[in-house]
Every structure is written in structure tokens, then in C-alpha cells.
Coordinates of C-alpha atoms and ligand atoms in Angstrom, one line a residue:
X8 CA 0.0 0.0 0.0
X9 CA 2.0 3.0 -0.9
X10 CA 1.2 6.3 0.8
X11 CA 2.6 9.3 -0.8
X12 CA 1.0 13.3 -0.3
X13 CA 2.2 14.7 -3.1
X14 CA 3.5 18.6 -1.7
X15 CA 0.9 21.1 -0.8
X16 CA 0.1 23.3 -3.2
X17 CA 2.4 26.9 -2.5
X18 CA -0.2 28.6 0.5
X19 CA -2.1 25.8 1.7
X20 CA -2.1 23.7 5.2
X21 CA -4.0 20.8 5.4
X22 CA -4.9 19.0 8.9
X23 CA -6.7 16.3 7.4
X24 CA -4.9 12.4 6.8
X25 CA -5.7 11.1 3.5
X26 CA -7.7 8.0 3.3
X27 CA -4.9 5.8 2.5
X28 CA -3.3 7.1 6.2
X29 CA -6.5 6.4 8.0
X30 CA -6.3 2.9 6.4
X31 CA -2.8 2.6 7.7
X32 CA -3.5 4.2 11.0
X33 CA -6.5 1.4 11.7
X34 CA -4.8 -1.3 10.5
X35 CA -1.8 -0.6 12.5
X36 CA -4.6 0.0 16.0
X37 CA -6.5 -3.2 14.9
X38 CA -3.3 -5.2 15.6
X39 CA -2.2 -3.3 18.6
X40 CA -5.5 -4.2 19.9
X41 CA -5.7 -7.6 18.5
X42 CA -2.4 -8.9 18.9
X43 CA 0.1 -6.7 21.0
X44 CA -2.9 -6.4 23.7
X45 CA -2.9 -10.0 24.9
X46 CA 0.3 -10.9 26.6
X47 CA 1.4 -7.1 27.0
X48 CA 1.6 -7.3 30.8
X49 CA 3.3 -10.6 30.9
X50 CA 5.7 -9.6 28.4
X51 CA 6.8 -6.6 30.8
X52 CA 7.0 -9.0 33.3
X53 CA 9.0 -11.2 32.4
X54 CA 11.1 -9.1 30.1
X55 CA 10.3 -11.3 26.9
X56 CA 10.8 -10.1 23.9
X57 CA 8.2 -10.5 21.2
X58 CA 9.7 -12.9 19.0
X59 CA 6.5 -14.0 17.2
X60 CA 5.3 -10.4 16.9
X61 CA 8.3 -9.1 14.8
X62 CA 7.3 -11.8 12.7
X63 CA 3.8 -11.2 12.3
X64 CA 4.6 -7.3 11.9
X65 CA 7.2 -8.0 8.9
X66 CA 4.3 -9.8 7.9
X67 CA 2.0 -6.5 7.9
X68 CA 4.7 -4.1 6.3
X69 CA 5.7 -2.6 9.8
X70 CA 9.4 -3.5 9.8
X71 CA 10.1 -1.3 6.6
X72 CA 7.4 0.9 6.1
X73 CA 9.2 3.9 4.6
X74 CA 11.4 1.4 2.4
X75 CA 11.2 1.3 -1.2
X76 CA 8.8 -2.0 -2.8
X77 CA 11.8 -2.7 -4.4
X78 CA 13.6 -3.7 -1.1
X79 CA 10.7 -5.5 0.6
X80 CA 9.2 -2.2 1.9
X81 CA 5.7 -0.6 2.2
X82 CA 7.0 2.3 0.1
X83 CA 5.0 4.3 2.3
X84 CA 5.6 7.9 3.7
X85 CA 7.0 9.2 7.5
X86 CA 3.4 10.6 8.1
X87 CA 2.1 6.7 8.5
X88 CA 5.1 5.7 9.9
X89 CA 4.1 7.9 12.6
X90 CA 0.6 7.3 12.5
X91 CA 2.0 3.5 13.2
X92 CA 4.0 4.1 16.2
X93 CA 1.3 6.2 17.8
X94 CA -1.1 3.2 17.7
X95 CA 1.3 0.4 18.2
X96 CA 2.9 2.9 21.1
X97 CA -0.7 3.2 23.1
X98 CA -0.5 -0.6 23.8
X99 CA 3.1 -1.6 24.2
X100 CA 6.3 0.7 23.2
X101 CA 8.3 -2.6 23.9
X102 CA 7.2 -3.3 20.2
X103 CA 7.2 -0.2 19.5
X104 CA 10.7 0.7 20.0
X105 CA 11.6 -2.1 17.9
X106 CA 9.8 -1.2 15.3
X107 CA 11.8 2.3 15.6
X108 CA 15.0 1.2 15.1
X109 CA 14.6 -1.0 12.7
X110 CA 12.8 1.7 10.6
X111 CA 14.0 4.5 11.1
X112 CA 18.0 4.2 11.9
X113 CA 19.0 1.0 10.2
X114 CA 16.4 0.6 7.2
X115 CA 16.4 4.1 6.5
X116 CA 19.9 4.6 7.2
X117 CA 20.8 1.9 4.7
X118 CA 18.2 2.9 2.1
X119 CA 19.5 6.2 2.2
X120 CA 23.3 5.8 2.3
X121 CA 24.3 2.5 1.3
X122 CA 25.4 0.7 -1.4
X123 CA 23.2 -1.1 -3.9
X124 CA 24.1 -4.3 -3.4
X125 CA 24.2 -3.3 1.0
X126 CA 20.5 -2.8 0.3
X127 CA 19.8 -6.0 -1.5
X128 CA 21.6 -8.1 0.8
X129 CA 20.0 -6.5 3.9
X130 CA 16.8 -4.7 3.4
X131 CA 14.5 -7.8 2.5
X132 CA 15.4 -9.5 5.4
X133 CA 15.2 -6.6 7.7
X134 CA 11.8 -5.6 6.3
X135 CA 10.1 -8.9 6.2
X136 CA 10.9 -9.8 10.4
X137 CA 13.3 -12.2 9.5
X138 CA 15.9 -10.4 11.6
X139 CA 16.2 -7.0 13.2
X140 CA 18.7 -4.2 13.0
X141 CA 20.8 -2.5 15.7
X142 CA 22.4 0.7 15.7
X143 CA 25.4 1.3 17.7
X144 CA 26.6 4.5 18.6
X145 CA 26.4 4.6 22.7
X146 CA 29.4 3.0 24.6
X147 CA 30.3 3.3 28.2
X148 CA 31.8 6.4 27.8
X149 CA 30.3 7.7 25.3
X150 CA 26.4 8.7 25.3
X151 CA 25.3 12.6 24.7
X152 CA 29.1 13.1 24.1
X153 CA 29.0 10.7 20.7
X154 CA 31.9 11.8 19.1
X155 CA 34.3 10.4 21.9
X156 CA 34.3 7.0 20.4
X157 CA 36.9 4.2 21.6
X158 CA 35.7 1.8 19.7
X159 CA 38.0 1.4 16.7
X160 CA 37.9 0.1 13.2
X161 CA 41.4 -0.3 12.5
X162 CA 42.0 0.0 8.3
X163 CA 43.5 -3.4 7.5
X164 CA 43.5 -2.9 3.6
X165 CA 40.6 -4.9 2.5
X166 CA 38.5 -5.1 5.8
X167 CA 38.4 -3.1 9.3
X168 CA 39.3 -4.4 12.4
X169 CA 36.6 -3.4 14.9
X170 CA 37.7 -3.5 18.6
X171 CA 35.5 -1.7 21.5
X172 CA 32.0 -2.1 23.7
X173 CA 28.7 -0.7 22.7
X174 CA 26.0 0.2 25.6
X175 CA 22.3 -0.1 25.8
X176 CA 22.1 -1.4 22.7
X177 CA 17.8 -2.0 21.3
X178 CA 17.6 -5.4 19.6
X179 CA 21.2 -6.3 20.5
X180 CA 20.5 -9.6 21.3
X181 CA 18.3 -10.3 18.9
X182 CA 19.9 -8.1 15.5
X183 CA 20.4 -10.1 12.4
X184 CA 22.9 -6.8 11.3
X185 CA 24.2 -4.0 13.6
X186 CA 25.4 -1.1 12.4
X187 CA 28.4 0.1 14.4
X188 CA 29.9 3.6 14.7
X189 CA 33.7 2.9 15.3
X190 CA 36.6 5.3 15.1
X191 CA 39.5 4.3 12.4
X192 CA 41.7 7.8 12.6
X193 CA 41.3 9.4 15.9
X194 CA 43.6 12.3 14.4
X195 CA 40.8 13.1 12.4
X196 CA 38.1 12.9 15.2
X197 CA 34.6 12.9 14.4
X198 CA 36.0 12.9 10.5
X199 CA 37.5 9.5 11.4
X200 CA 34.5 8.1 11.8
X201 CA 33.2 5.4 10.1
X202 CA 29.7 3.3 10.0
X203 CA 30.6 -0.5 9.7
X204 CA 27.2 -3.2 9.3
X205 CA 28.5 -6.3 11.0
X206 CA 26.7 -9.2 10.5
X207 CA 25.6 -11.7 14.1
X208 CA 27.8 -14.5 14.1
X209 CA 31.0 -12.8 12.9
X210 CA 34.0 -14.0 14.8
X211 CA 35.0 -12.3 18.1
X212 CA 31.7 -10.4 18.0
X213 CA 29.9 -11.2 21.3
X214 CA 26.9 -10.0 23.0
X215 CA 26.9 -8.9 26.6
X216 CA 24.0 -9.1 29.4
X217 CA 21.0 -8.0 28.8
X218 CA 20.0 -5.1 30.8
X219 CA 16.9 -4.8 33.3
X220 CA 14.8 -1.8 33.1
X221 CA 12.5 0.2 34.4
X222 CA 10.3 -0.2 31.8
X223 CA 10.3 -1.1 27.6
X224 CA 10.9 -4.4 29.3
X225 CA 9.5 -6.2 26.7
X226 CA 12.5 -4.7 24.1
X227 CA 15.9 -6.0 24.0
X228 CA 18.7 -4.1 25.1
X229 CA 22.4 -5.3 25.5
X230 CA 25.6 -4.4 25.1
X231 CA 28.0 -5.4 22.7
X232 CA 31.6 -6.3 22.7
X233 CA 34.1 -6.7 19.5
X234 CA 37.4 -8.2 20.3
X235 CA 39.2 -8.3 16.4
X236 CA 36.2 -8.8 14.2
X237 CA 37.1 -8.6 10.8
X238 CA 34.8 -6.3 8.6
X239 CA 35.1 -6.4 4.9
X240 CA 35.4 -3.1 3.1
X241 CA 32.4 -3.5 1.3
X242 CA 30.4 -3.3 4.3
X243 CA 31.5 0.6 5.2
X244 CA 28.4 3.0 4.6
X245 CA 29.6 6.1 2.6
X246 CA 32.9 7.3 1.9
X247 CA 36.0 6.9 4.6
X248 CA 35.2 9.1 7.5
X249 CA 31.6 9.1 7.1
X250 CA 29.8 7.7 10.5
X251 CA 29.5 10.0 12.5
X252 CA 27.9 12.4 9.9
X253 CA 25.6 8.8 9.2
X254 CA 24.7 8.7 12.5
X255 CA 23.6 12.0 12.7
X256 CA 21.6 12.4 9.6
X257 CA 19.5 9.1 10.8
X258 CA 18.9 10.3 14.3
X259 CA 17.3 13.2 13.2
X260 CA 14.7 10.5 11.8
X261 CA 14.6 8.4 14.5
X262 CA 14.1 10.9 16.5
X263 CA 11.0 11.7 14.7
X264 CA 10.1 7.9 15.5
X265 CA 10.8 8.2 19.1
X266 CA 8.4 11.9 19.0
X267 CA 5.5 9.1 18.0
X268 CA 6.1 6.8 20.5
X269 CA 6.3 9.3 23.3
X270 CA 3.1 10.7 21.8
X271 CA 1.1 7.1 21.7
X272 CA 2.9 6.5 25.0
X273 CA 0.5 9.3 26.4
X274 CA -2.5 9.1 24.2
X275 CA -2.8 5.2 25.1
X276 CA -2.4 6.7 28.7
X277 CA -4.8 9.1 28.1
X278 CA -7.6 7.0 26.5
X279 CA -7.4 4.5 29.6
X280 CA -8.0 7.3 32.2
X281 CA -10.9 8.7 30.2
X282 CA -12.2 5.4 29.6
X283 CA -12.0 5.0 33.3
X284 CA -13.2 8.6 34.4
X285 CA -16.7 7.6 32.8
X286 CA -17.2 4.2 34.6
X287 CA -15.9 4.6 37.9
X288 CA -18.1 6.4 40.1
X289 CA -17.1 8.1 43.3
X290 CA -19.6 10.5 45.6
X291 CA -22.9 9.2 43.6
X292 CA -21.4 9.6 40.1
X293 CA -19.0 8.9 37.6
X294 CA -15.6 10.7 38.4
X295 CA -15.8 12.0 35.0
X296 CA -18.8 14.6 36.3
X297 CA -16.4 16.0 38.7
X298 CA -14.2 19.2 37.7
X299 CA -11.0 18.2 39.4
X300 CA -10.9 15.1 36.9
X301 CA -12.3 16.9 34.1
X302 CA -9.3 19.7 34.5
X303 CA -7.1 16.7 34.2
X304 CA -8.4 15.3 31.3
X305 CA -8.5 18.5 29.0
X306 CA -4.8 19.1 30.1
X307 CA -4.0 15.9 29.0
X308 CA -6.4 16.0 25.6
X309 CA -4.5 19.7 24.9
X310 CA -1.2 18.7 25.3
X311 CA -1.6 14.9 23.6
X312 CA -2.7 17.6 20.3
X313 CA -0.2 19.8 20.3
X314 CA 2.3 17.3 20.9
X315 CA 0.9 15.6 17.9
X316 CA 1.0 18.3 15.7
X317 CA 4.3 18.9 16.2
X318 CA 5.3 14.8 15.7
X319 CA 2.9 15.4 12.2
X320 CA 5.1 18.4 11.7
X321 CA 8.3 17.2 11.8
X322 CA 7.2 13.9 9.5
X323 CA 5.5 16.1 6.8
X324 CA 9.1 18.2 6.2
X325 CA 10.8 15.4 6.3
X326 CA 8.4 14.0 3.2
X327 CA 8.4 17.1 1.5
X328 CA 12.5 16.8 1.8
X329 CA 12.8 20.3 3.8
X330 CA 15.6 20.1 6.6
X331 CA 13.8 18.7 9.5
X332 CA 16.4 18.3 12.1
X333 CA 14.8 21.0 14.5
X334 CA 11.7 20.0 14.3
X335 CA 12.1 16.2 14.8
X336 CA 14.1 17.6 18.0
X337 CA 11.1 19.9 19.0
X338 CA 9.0 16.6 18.4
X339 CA 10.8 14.4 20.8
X340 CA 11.5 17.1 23.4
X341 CA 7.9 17.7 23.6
X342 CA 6.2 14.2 23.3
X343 CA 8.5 13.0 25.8
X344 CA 7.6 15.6 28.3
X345 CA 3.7 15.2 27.8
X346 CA 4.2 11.7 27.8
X347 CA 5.9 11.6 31.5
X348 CA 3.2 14.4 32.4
X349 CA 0.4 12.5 30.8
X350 CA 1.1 8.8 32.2
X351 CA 1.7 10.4 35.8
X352 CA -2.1 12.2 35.5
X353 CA -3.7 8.8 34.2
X354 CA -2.3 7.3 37.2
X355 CA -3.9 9.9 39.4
X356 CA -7.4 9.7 37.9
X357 CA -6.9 5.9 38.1
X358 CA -6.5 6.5 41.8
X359 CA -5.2 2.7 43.7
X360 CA -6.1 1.2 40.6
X361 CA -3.6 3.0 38.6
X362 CA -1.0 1.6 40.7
X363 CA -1.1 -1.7 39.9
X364 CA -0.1 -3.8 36.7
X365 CA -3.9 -5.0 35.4
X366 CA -4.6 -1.2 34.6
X367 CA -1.9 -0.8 32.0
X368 CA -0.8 2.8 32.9
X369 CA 1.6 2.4 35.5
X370 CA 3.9 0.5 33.0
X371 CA 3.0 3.3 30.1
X372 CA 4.2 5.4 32.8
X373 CA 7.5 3.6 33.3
X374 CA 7.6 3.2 29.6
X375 CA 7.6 6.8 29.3
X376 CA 11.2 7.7 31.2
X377 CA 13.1 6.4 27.9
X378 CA 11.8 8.8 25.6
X379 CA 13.4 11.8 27.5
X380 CA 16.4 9.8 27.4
X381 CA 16.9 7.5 24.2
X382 CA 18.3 8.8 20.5
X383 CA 19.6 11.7 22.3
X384 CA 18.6 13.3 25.7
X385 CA 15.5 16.2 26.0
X386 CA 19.0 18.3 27.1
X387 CA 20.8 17.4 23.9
X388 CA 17.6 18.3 22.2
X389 CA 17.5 21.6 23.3
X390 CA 21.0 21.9 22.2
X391 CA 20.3 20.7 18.8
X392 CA 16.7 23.0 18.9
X393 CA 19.3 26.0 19.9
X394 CA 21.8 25.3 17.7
X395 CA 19.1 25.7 14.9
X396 CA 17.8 28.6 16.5
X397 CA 21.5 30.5 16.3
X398 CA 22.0 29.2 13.3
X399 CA 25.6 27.6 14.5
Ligands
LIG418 N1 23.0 15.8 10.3 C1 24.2 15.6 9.7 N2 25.4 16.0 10.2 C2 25.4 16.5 11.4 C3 24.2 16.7 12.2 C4 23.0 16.3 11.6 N3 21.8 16.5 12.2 N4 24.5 17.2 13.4 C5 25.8 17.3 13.4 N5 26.4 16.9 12.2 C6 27.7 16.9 11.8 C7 28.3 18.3 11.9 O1 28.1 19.0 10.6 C8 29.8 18.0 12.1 O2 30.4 17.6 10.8 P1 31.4 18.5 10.1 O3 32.5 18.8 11.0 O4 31.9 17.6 8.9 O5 30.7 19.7 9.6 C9 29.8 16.8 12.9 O6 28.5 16.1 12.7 C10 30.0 17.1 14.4 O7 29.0 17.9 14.8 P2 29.1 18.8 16.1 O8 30.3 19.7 15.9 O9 27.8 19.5 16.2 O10 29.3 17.8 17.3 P3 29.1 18.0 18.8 O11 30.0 17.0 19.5 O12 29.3 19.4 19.2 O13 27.6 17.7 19.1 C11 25.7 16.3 19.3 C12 26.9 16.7 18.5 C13 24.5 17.0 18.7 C14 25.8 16.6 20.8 C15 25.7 14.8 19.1 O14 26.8 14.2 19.7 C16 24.4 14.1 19.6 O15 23.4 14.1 18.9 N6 24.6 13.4 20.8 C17 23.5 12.6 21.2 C18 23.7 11.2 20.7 C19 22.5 10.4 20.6 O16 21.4 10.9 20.2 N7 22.6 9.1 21.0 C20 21.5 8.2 20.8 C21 22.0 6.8 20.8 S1 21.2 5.8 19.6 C22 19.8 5.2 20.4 O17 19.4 5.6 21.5 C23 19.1 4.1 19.6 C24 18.3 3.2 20.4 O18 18.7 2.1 20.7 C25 16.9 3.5 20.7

């Protein structure tokens, strides 16, 4: 199903999806419902990660959405690939982040800048669920500060060797490819970067423990170790000394992926406490009749909108092909805020019952944390959002 808007035409500002992103946006809720639902608690519990999900979503185009037909992909735009996450964030960002990643930093990273034959070698596979990507920029020692990486990808002629650790790493268990910032010229610094795609199962490439979290429990986070793995050449994206550049250009995407899920993180919050609000009754009548809950829930509804404007924002210039680095940053700054404020408040109008697991929002709640956190910090995002704003 492909899902193109053509531009708007020079004056005009539309707020209305097209049919063919309604489509995508209900199919995308009817399996969040249908499928993610049942288990979703369990899955948190016991930190299990979705295997047969990831299947079933390469199944429904949600591994690759933005990837070209060609390649396995939907061929669809970033406006449903938001729409997605929203819905399949409501129920269980676990998935959701998954589904992140592997769209918007490692298919879209190697749609964008690989080679032809990178893309046919790893797009169908990454857009059908048959494995998952990994992006690997964080180490120990280097998080907010990226270009202070000590991993290295020493130039042996025809191949790199890559030596170093990689931290908090989504999918790292589980990635059938992981694309891995390492430095080969430190002379150079951050122009002595470089962006290598190493394959699981390559010798001396071992993966570390998994990490327990306060919540996206569900999702799969290790980190990584490379003691002398040999990389051939041909798996380098872009010219010598391009990585860090690489990994810049995609997190300005992802973090339009992450904007999404903060924002379904809170409407999924938000939908639960209104739900809620107009069945539980307290003083003779449903708590929804009283103004101290009704306060809560327009804050909530007001915020949820303008955080999703700004998400719709952000995906629409990156569609048109306008530079939308500061307002994918905007996006995630804000979504992640109202989704921290917006899980807390569902808790509240939830009252005990909000408190415990069989209500959903106290892990949406914990859920929520990462997205001030992950794909760059809300304080590096207001560094990227000034930067942009002094033009520096
Ligand atoms: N697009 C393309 N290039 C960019 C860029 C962008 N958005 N931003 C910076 N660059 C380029 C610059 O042009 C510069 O290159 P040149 O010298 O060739 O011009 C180079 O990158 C270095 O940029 P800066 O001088 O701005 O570097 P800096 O050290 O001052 O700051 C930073 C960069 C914005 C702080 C950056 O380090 C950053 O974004 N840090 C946060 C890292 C992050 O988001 N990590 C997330 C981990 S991934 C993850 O979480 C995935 C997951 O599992 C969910």
C-alpha cells in the first residue's frame, strides 16, 4: 500500500490524513488491539521479547514501512510511519521501539546511504521480520558526548578491524545486522568516523548481558563487545570518515520515530484514564462529572494535540525533503515531556487502581522515562533546537 502526499500546493495547510493514512493508521490499532494487547503485561513482566510479533509485523509491512517496494518495503511515507508508532505505542512501546530502530535508523539509514548491493543483501530481510537491526553509537563512555568514540575500526586494507563495547544497545540480542559507529583515525576525530554493518555471528563479535529496566521491558537491550572482528570493506556505509555524519543524519529520523512513540505512550495513557473517568463512580457519580478530573483530562487531551501536531510536523518536512532536524528535536523534546506528564495524570485519575499492573498505565508510565532519554537526551535536544535557532 503506498502512501505518498504529493506537496501542498504553494499557500495551503491541510490537517486532514488522507484516506490511505487512515487505512494505515486502523490497521496498525487493529493489531495493537488484537495482537500486541494479549500478553502485554506478561511480556513486561517477564522481560520477553516479542519474537513471534516481529514476525507477524514484517508480515504486515511494519518492519520497513518507509522502504522502497523494491527492497521488501511498504513504500509508504514518514506521516504513516508515525501514524503507526502512535497506535502500536498506546498498547506496548516494547514493540514499539523495535519497530523504531529497525525503521527508522537501520532501514532508512541503509536505504538512504548504502550501497546497492548493501540494500539488497539486507533490506528484504530486515523488512520482512526475518531479523532486526541494531544501531550502535552509545558506549560506556560515550552517550550525549558521541563523538568520543573508543571503539575502533582499525584499516587493515581490504576489511576493518573493529575492537570496543557498545551500551544499551535496542535489539542487540536479537539483531540479524548491527550497524556500528567505530573510530578508524582518531587524528581526524569525528571525520575519522566510520559506520561498519556487522553481521551476528562474525567472529569475536559477542553479546553482553541484557539489561533490566525500568520499563520497555518487553525490548531487548544489550551491550555489545568486539574483540578483532574482521569487517570487509564493502560493508563501510559512505565514503572513509563518514559515521559520524551517518549517524547524525539518521537520528534526526529516528528521533522523529521516538516523538511518535512518546506521543502514543501518552494518548494510550490518556484513553485508559478517560475510559475509566466515565465508569468509575465516586460520591454518587462517575468521576468523570467531577471538575478536578475533568481539569485533568482537557490538560491531558490539549497537550496529547499539540504534541501531535508537532510529531505530524516534523514527518511532513521530512516528506516534502525540507531540513527537519529542529523539528524532529522539538517533536521528541515535547512528546516525551507530555508523555511523563500525561502517564503520571492517568495514574492519578486511576487513583489505587492506577497503581497496579492490570490497569496498563503504570507501566506506560515507566515506559515513558526512555523517551526523554533514548536517541539523544531532552538536554541534547535543546541543544540541537538551539543550535538551529543560532543558526551555528
Ligand atoms: N545531520 C548531519 N550531520 C550532522 C548533524 C545532523 N543532524 N549534526 C551534526 N552533524 C555533523 C556536523 O556537521 C559535524 O560535521 P562536520 O565537522 O563535517 O561539519 C559533525 O557532525 C560534528 O557535529 P558537532 O560539531 O555539532 O558535534 P558536537 O560534538 O558538538 O555535538 C551532538 C553533536 C548533537 C551533541 C551529538 O553528539 C548528539 O546528537 N549526541 C546525542 C547522541 C544520541 O542521540 N545518541 C542516541 C544513541 S542511539 C539510540 O538511542 C538508539 C536506540 O537504541 C533507541
Amino acid at each position: 500500500m503506498a502512501a505518498v502526499l504529493a506537496p501542498d500546493a504553494p499557500g495551503t495547510l491541510s490537517f486532514e490524513l488522507s484516506d490511505e493514512h487512515k487505512l494505515i493508521r486502523q490497521m496498525a490499532r487493529d493489531f495493537a488491539q488484537s495482537e500486541l494487547l494479549p500478553g502485554v503485561i506478561e511480556r513486561d513482566r517477564d522481560e520477553k521479547f516479542p519474537e513471534e510479533l516481529v514476525r507477524r509485523m514484517g508480515e504486515l509491512g511494519l518492519l520497513g514501512m518507509m522502504v522502497d517496494p523494491q527492497y521488501g518495503g511498504g513504500g509508504m511515507d514518514t506521516v504513516s510511519y508515525v501514524l503507526a508508532m502512535e497506535e502500536l505505542s498506546k498498547i506496548d512501546a516494547s514493540a514499539s521501539v523495535i519497530v523504531s530502530v529497525n525503521n527508522s535508523l537501520v532501514c532508512w539509514g541503509l536505504e538512504k546511504f548504502g550501497t546497492e548491493a548493501q540494500k539488497r543483501k539486507y533490506l528484504p530481510a530486515l523488512t520482512s521480520g526475518e531479523y532486526v537491526g541494531a544501531f550502535c553509537l552509545s558506549e560506556p563512555e560515550a552517550g550525549s558526548d558521541a563523538t568520543s568514540q573508543r571503539t575502533t575500526a582499525e584499516d587493515r586494507g581490504d576489511h576493518y578491524l573493529l575492537n570496543g563495547t557498545k551500551n544499551w544497545i535496542t535489539n542487540g540480542g536479537r539483531a540479524g545486522i548491527s550497524l556500528v559507529m567505530a573510530q578508524t583515525d582518531a587524528a581526524k576525530k569525528h571525520k575519522g568516523i566510520n559506520c561498519l554493518i556487522v553481521e551476528r555471528g562474525t567472529p569475536g563479535f559477542a553479546i553482553g548481558k541484557k539489561e533490566e529496566k525500568l520499563g520497555i521491558r518487553g525490548s531487548d537491550t544489550h551491550s555489545l563487545m568486539f574483540s578483532d572482528v574482521k569487517v570487509p570493506k564493502a560493508n563501510r556505509i559512505g565514503e572513509d570518515g563518514f559515521g559520524f555524519r551517518f549517524a547524525m543524519s539518521v537520528l534526526d529520523g529516528g528521533r522523529i520515530g521516538i516523538a511518535a512513540q512518546a506521543l502514543g505512550i501518552a494518548s494510550g495513557a490518556y484513553e485508559l484514564a478517560l475510559k475509566y473517568a466515565k465508569e468509575r463512580k465516586a460520591f454518587g457519580t462517575e468521576i468523570a462529572n467531577h471538575q478536578a478530573i475533568q481539569f485533568k483530562l482537557a490538560d491531558m487531551a490539549t497537550q496529547i494535540e499539540a504534541a501531535r501536531l508537532l510529531v505530524l510536523k516534523a514527518a511532513r518536512e521530512k516528506d516534502l525533503g525540507k531540513p527537519f532536524g529542529q523539528s524532529a528535536a522539538m517533536a521528541k523534546l515535547y512528546a516525551s515531556k507530555v508523555a511523563m506528564a500525561v502517564t503520571a495524570e492517568a495514574i492519578q485519575v486511576h487513583g489505587g487502581y492506577g497503581y497496579v499492573k492490570e490497569f496498563h498505565v503504570e507501566r506506560l508510565y515507566r515506559d515513558a522515562k526512555i523517551t526523554e532519554i533514548y536517541e539523544g537526551t531532552s538536554e541534547i535536544q535543546r541543544l540541537v533546537i538551539a543550535r538551529h535557532l543560532l543558526g551555528a
